[in-house]
Coordinates of C-alpha atoms in Angstrom, one line a residue:
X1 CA 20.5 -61.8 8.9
X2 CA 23.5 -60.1 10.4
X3 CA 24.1 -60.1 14.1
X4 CA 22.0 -56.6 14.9
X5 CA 19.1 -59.0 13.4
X6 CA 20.0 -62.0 15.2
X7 CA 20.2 -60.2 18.9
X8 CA 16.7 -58.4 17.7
X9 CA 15.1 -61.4 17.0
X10 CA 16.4 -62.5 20.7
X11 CA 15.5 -60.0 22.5
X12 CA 11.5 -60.0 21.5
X13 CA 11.5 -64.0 21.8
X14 CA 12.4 -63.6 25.9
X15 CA 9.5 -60.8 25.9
X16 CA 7.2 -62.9 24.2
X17 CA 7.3 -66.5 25.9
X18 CA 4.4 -68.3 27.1
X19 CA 5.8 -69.0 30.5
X20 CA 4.4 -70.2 34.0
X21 CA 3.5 -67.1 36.0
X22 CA 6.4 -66.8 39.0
X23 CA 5.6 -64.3 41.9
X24 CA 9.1 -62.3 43.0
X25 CA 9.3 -60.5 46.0
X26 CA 8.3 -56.6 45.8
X27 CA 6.6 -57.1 42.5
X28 CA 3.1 -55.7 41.3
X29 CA 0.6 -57.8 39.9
X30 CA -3.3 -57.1 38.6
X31 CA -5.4 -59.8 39.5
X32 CA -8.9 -60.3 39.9
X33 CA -11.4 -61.7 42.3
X34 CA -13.2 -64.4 40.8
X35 CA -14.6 -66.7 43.5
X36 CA -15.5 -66.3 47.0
X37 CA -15.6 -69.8 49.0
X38 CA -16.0 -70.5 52.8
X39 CA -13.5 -70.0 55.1
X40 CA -12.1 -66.8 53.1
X41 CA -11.0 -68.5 50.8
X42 CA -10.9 -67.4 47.2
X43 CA -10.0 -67.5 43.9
X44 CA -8.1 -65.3 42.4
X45 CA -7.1 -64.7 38.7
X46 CA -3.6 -62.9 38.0
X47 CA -3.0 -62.7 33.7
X48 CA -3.9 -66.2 32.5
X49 CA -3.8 -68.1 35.4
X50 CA -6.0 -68.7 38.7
X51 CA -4.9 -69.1 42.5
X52 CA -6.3 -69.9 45.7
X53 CA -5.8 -67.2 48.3
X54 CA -6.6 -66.7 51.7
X55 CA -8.4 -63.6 52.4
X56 CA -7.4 -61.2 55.5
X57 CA -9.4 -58.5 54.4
X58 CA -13.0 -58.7 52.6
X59 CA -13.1 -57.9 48.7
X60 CA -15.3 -58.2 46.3
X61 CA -15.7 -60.9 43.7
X62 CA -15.3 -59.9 39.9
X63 CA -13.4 -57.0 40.9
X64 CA -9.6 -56.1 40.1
X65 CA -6.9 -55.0 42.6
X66 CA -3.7 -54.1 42.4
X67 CA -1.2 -56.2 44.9
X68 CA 2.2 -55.9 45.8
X69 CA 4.1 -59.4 46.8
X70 CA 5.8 -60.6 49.4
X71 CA 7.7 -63.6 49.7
X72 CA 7.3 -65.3 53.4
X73 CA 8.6 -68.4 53.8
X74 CA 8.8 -69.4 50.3
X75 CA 4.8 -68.4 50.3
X76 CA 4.1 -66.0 47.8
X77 CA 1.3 -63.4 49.9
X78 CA -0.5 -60.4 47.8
X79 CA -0.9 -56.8 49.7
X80 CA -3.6 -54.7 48.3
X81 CA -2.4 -51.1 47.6
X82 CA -3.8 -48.4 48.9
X83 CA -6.0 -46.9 46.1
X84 CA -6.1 -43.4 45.6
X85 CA -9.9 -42.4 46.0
X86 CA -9.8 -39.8 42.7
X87 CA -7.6 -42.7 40.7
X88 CA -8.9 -45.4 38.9
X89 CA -7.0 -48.7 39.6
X90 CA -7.4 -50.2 36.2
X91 CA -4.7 -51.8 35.0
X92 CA -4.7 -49.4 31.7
X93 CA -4.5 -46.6 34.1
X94 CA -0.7 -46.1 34.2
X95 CA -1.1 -42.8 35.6
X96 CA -2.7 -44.0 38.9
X97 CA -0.2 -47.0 38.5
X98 CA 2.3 -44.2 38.8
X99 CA 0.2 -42.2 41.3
X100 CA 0.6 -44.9 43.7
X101 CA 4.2 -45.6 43.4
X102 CA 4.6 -41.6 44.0
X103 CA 6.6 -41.8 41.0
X104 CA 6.7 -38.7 38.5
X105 CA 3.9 -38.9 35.7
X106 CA 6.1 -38.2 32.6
X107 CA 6.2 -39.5 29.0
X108 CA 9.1 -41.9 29.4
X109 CA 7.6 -43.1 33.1
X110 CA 4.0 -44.1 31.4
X111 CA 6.0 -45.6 27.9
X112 CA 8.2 -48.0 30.2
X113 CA 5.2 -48.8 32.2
X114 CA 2.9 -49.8 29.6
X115 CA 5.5 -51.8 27.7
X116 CA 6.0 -53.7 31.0
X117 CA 2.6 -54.2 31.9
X118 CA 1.9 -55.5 28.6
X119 CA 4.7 -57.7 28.3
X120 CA 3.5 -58.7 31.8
X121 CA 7.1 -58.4 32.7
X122 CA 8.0 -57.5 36.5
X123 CA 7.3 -54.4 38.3
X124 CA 9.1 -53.3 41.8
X125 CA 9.1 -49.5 42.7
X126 CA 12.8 -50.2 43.4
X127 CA 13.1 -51.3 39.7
X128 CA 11.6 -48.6 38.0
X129 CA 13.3 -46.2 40.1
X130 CA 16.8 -47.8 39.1
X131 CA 15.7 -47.6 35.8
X132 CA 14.5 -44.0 36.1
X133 CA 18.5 -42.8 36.8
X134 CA 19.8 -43.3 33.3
X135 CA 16.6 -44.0 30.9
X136 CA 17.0 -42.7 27.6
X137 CA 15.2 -39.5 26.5
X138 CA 14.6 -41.1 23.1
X139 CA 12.9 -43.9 24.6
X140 CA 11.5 -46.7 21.7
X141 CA 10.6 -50.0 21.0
X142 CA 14.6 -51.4 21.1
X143 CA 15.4 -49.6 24.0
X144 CA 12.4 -51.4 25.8
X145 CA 13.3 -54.5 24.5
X146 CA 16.7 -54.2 26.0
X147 CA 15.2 -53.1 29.8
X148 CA 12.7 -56.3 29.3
X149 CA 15.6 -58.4 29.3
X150 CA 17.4 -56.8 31.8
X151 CA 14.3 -57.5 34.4
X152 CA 13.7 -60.6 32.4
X153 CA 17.1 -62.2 33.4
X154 CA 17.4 -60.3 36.8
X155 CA 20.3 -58.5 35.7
X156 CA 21.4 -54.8 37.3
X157 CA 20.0 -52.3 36.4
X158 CA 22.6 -50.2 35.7
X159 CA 23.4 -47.9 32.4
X160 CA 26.6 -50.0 32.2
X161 CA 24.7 -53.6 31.2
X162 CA 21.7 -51.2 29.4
X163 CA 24.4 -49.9 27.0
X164 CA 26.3 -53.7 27.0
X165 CA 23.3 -55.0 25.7
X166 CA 22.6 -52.2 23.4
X167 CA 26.3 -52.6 21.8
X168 CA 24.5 -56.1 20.8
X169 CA 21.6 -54.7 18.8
X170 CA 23.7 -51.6 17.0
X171 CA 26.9 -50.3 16.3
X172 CA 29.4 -52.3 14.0
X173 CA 30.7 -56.3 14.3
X174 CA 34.4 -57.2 15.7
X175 CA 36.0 -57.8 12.7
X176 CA 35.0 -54.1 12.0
X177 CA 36.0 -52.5 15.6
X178 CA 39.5 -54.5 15.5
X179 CA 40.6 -52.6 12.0
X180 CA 39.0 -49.2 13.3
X181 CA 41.0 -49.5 16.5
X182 CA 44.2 -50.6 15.1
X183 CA 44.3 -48.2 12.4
X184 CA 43.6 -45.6 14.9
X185 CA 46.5 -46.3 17.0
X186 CA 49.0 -46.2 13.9
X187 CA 47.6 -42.8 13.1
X188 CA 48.0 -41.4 16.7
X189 CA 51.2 -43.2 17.3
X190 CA 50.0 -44.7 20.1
X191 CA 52.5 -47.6 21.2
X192 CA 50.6 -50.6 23.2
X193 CA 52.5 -53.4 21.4
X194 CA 50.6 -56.2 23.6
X195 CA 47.6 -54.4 22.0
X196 CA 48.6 -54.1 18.5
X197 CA 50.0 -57.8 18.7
X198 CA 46.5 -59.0 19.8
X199 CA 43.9 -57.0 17.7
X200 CA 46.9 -58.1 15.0
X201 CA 46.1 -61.6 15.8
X202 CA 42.5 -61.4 15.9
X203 CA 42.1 -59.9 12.6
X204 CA 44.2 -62.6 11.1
X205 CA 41.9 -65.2 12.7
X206 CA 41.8 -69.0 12.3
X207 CA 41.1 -70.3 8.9
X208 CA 38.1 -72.9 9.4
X209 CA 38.6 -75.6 7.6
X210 CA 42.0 -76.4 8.6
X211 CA 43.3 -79.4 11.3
X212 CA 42.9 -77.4 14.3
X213 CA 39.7 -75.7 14.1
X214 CA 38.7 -76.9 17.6
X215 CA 41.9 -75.1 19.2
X216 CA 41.4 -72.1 17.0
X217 CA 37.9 -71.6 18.5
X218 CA 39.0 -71.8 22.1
X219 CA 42.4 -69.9 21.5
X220 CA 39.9 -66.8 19.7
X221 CA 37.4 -67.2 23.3
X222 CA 40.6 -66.4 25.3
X223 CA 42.0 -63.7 23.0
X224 CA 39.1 -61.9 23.2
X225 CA 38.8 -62.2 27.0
X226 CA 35.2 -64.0 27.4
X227 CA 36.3 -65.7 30.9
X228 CA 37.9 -62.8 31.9
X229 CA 36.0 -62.6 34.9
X230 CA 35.8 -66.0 35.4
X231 CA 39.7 -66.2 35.5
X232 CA 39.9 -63.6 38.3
X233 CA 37.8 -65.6 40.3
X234 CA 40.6 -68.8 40.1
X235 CA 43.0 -66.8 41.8
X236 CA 45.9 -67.5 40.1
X237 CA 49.3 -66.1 41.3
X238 CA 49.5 -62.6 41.1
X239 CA 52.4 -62.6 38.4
X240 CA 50.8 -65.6 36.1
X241 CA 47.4 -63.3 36.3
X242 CA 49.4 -60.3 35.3
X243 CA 50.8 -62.4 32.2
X244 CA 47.5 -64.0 31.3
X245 CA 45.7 -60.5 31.3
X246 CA 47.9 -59.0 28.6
X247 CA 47.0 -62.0 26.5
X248 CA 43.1 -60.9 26.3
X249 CA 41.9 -58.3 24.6
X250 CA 38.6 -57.1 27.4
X251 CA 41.4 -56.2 30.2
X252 CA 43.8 -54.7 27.7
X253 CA 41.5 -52.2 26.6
X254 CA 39.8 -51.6 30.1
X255 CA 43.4 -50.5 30.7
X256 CA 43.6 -48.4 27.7
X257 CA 40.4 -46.5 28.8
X258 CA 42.5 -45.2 31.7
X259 CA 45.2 -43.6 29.6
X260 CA 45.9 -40.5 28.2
X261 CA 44.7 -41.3 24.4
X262 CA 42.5 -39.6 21.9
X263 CA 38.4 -39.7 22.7
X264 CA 38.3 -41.4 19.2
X265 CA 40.6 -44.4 20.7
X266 CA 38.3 -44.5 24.0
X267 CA 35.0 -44.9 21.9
X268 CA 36.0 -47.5 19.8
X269 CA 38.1 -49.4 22.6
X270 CA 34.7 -48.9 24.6
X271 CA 32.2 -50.2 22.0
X272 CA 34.9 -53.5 22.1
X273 CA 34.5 -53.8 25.4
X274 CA 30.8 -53.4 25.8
X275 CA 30.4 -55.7 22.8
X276 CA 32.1 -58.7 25.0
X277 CA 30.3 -57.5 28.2
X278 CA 27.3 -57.8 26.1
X279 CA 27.7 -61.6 25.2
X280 CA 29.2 -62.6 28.5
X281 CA 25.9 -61.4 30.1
X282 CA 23.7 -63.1 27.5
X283 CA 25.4 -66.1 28.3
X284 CA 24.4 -68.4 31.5
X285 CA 24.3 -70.9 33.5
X286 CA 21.1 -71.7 35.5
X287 CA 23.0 -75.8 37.5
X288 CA 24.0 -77.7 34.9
X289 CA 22.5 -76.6 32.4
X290 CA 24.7 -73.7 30.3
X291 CA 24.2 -71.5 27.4
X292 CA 27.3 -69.5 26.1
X293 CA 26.6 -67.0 22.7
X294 CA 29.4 -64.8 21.5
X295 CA 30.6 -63.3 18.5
X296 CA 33.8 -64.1 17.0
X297 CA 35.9 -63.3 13.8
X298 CA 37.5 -66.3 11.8
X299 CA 38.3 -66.7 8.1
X300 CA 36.3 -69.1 5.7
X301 CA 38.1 -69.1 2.3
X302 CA 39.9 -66.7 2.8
X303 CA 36.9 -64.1 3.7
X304 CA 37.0 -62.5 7.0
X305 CA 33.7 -62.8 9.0
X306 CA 31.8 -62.2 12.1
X307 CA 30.6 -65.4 13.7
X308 CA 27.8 -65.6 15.8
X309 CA 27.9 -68.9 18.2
X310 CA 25.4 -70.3 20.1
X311 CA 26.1 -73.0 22.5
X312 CA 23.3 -75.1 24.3
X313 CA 24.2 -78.0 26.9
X314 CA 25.0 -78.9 30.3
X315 CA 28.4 -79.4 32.3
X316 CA 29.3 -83.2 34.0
X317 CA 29.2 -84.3 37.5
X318 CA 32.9 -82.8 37.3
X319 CA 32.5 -79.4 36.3
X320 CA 33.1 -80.1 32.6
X321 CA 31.2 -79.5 29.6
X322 CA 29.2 -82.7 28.2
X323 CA 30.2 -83.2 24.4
X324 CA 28.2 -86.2 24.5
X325 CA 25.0 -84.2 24.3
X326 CA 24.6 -80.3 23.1
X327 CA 23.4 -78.6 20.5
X328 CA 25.8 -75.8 18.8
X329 CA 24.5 -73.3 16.2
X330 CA 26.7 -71.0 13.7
X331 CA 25.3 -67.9 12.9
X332 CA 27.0 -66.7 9.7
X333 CA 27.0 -63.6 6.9
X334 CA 29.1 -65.2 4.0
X335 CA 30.2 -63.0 1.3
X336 CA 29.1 -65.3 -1.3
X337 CA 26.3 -67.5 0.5
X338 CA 25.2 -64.8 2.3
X339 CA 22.7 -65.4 5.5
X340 CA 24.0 -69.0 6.6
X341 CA 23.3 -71.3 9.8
X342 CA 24.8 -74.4 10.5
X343 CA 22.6 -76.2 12.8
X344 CA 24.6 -78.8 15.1
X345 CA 22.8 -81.6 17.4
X346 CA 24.6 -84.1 19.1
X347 CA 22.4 -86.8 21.5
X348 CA 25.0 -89.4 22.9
X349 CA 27.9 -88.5 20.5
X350 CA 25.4 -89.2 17.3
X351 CA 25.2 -86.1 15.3
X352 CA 22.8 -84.5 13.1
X353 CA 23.3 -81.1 11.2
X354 CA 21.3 -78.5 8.8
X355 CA 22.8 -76.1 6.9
X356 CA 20.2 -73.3 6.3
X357 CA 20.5 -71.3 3.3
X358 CA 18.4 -69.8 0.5
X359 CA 20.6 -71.5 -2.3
X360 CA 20.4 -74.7 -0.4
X361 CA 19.4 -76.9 -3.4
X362 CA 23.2 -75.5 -5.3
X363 CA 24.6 -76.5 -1.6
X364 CA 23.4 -80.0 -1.4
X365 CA 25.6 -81.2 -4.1
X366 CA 28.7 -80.6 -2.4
X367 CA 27.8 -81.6 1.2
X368 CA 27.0 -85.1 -0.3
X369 CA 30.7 -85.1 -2.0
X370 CA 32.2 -84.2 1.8
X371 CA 29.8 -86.4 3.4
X372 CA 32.1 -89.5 3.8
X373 CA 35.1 -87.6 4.7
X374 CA 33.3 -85.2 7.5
X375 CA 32.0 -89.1 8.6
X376 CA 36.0 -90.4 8.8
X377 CA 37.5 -87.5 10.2
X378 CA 34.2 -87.2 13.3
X379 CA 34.7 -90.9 13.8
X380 CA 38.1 -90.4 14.8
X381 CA 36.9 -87.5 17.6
X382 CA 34.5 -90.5 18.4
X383 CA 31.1 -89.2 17.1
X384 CA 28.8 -90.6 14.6
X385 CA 27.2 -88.6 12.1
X386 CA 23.9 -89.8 11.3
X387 CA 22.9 -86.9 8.3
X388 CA 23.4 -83.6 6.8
X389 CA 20.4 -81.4 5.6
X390 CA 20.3 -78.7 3.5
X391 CA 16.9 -76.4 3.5
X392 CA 16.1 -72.9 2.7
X393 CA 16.3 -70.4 5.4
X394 CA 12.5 -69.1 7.0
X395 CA 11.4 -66.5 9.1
X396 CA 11.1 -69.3 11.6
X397 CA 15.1 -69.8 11.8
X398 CA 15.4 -67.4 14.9
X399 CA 17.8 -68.0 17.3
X400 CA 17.1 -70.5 19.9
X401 CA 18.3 -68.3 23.1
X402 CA 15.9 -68.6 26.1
X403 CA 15.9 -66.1 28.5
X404 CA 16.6 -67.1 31.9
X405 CA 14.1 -68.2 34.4
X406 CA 13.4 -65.9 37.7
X407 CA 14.2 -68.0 40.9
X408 CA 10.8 -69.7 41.7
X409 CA 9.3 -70.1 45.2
X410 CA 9.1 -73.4 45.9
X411 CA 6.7 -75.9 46.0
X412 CA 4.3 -76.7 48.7
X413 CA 0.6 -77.6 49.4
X414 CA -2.6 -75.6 50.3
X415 CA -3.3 -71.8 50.1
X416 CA -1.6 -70.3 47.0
X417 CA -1.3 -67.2 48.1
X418 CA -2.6 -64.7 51.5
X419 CA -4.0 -61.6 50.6

């Protein structure tokens, strides 16, 4: 279970969800005609769900049509397209799918089509011909996965946040690209001493375990430069900006990649950098409800490791984050213990937590010994721990990241949809 595994599993859970079907504006859907009722009205059946719809134009019941949708007054209202006589418009068909769209009937335009159509993810012209600029020649079933998500979450679709994403599911973990970066630097004699301090102090880490693992974990976030963006949005004085930037690692190296160093230094500084973009746009916030993942590298006994953090929960009237209720989940690779999660939920300030592991029964033991001193020391921060489980890990144990939900048209009463 190392991160490549984790993001994997993530990626094919937001593909896979049972969720409500939520017409977008400029999408293409395949529904059929399943009931004709007075007044032209009818019902219509798009996937696994059924509609009323108003019809301005007579069709014929248990036939399919393809419909495009637009978004009038928070109505969702279906446009049949214009079939091509000589072109089936079956949903299978992909090339009269493509016909329609006028877009070019090539092997990577039908493979991205029928993985979205079958994922019954959304279709816009506009999106596939985004999509179309920069889509890998070798296109397979990761590289889908990682478009999915991108339309999944409404992110751009840009090559930028395709190959952010991608940095997520290959490629090596921090811990890994700080040493490779810093060694390279020493060998060109490449003097960034703000740099070298930094990736310095990353690689070191925090050692878990001690007093202050709470301020090690949010002095890591900053080092690495996961609110980056955020910060620049605050509008801090131009000279405390300045300072704060060479304190993070993200806009240190987006500096580096305008210099004159080696191509070796720009593609590890790069794979850094789209490694934290990656994160930052797996993470959201959708009100008050937030999610933050990331990967950071600490130090348990000793042994550096790449963490894997997962935060679930929801911010206060105030802006701040509720401690009183959240879950939190450790994803972990121990050199010993190997695959490891530490499983964290806390419902007003009473906690419960699993520790999943295959030797779990040699683990219990020794949880049970630190049992009343974890209880002491969380009863000072004010929280009450109510148990600490040990099981085996499972092929169920996937991460619990959800992918974001579209922006729904609202509610309202009568006809579904106009056709």
């Amino acid at each position: 279970m190392n991160i490549n595994h984790i993001v994997q599993n993530l990626f094919q859970e937001n593909l896979f969800s049972n969720k409500a079907l939520e017409l977008r504006d400029g999408q293409l859907v395949y529904g059929k005609l399943t009931k004709l009722f007075p007044q032209q009205m009818a019902e219509v059946q798009i996937g696994s769900q059924k509609m009323f719809a108003n019809l301005t134009i007579p069709l014929m019941v248990d036939q399919s049509y393809w419909f495009q949708v637009s978004v009038t007054d928070d109505k969702p209202v279906l446009k049949v397209l214009t079939q091509v006589q000589e072109v089936s418009a079956e949903k299978g068909n992909i090339k009269g799918l493509l016909q329609q769209l006028q877009l070019p009937d090539v092997k990577e335009n039908r493979l991205l089509m029928s993985y979205l159509l079958s994922n019954n993810l959304p279709i816009t012209k506009e999106s596939i011909m985004s999509i179309m600029e920069w889509l890998p020649s070798s296109l397979g079933k990761q590289e889908l996965s990682i478009i999915g998500l991108m339309l999944e979450r409404e992110l751009p679709l840009t090559k930028e946040v395709f190959n952010s994403l991608s940095s997520l599911q290959t490629g090596k973990g921090f811990s890994a690209l700080i040493e490779e970066l810093k060694q390279q630097l020493s060998a060109h004699e490449i003097k960034e001493p703000n740099l070298n301090n930094l990736l310095s102090s990353l690689r070191e880490g925090g050692n878990i375990g001690e007093e202050n693992n709470v301020d090690i974990l949010k002095a890591i976030f900053q080092k690495i430069g996961y609110s980056f963006e955020a910060g620049l949005l605050k509008r801090a004085p131009m000279g405390e900006e300045q300072a704060s930037n060479q304190e993070m690692l993200k806009p240190i190296l987006l500096e580096l990649m305008g210099k004159d160093v080696p191509v070796a230094v720009k593609e590890t500084a790069g794979q850094l950098i789209d490694k934290v973009t990656g994160y930052q746009l797996m993470s959201q916030q959708t009100g008050p409800i937030m999610q933050v993942i990331a990967e950071i590298p600490l130090r348990f006994f000793n042994q550096q490791v790449d963490v894997t953090v997962q935060y679930n929960g929801r911010k206060t009237t105030d802006g701040k984050v509720d401690s009183s209720y959240c879950r939190i989940l450790f994803y972990l690779e121990l050199a010993h213990l190997k695959d490891t999660v530490i499983d964290i939920t806390i419902q007003n300030r009473i906690m419960n937590m699993s520790i999943l592991n295959d030797r779990a029964s040699e683990i219990m033991p020794m949880i049970k010994q630190a049992d009343e001193p974890l209880k002491d020391k969380l009863r000072e921060l004010e929280y009450q721990l109510m148990s600490v489980h040990a099981r085996p890990l499972t092929k169920e144990d996937k991460p619990l990241w959800s992918s974001q939900q579209p922006i729904q048209v609202k509610a309202y009463k009568g006809v579904d949809i106009k056709i």
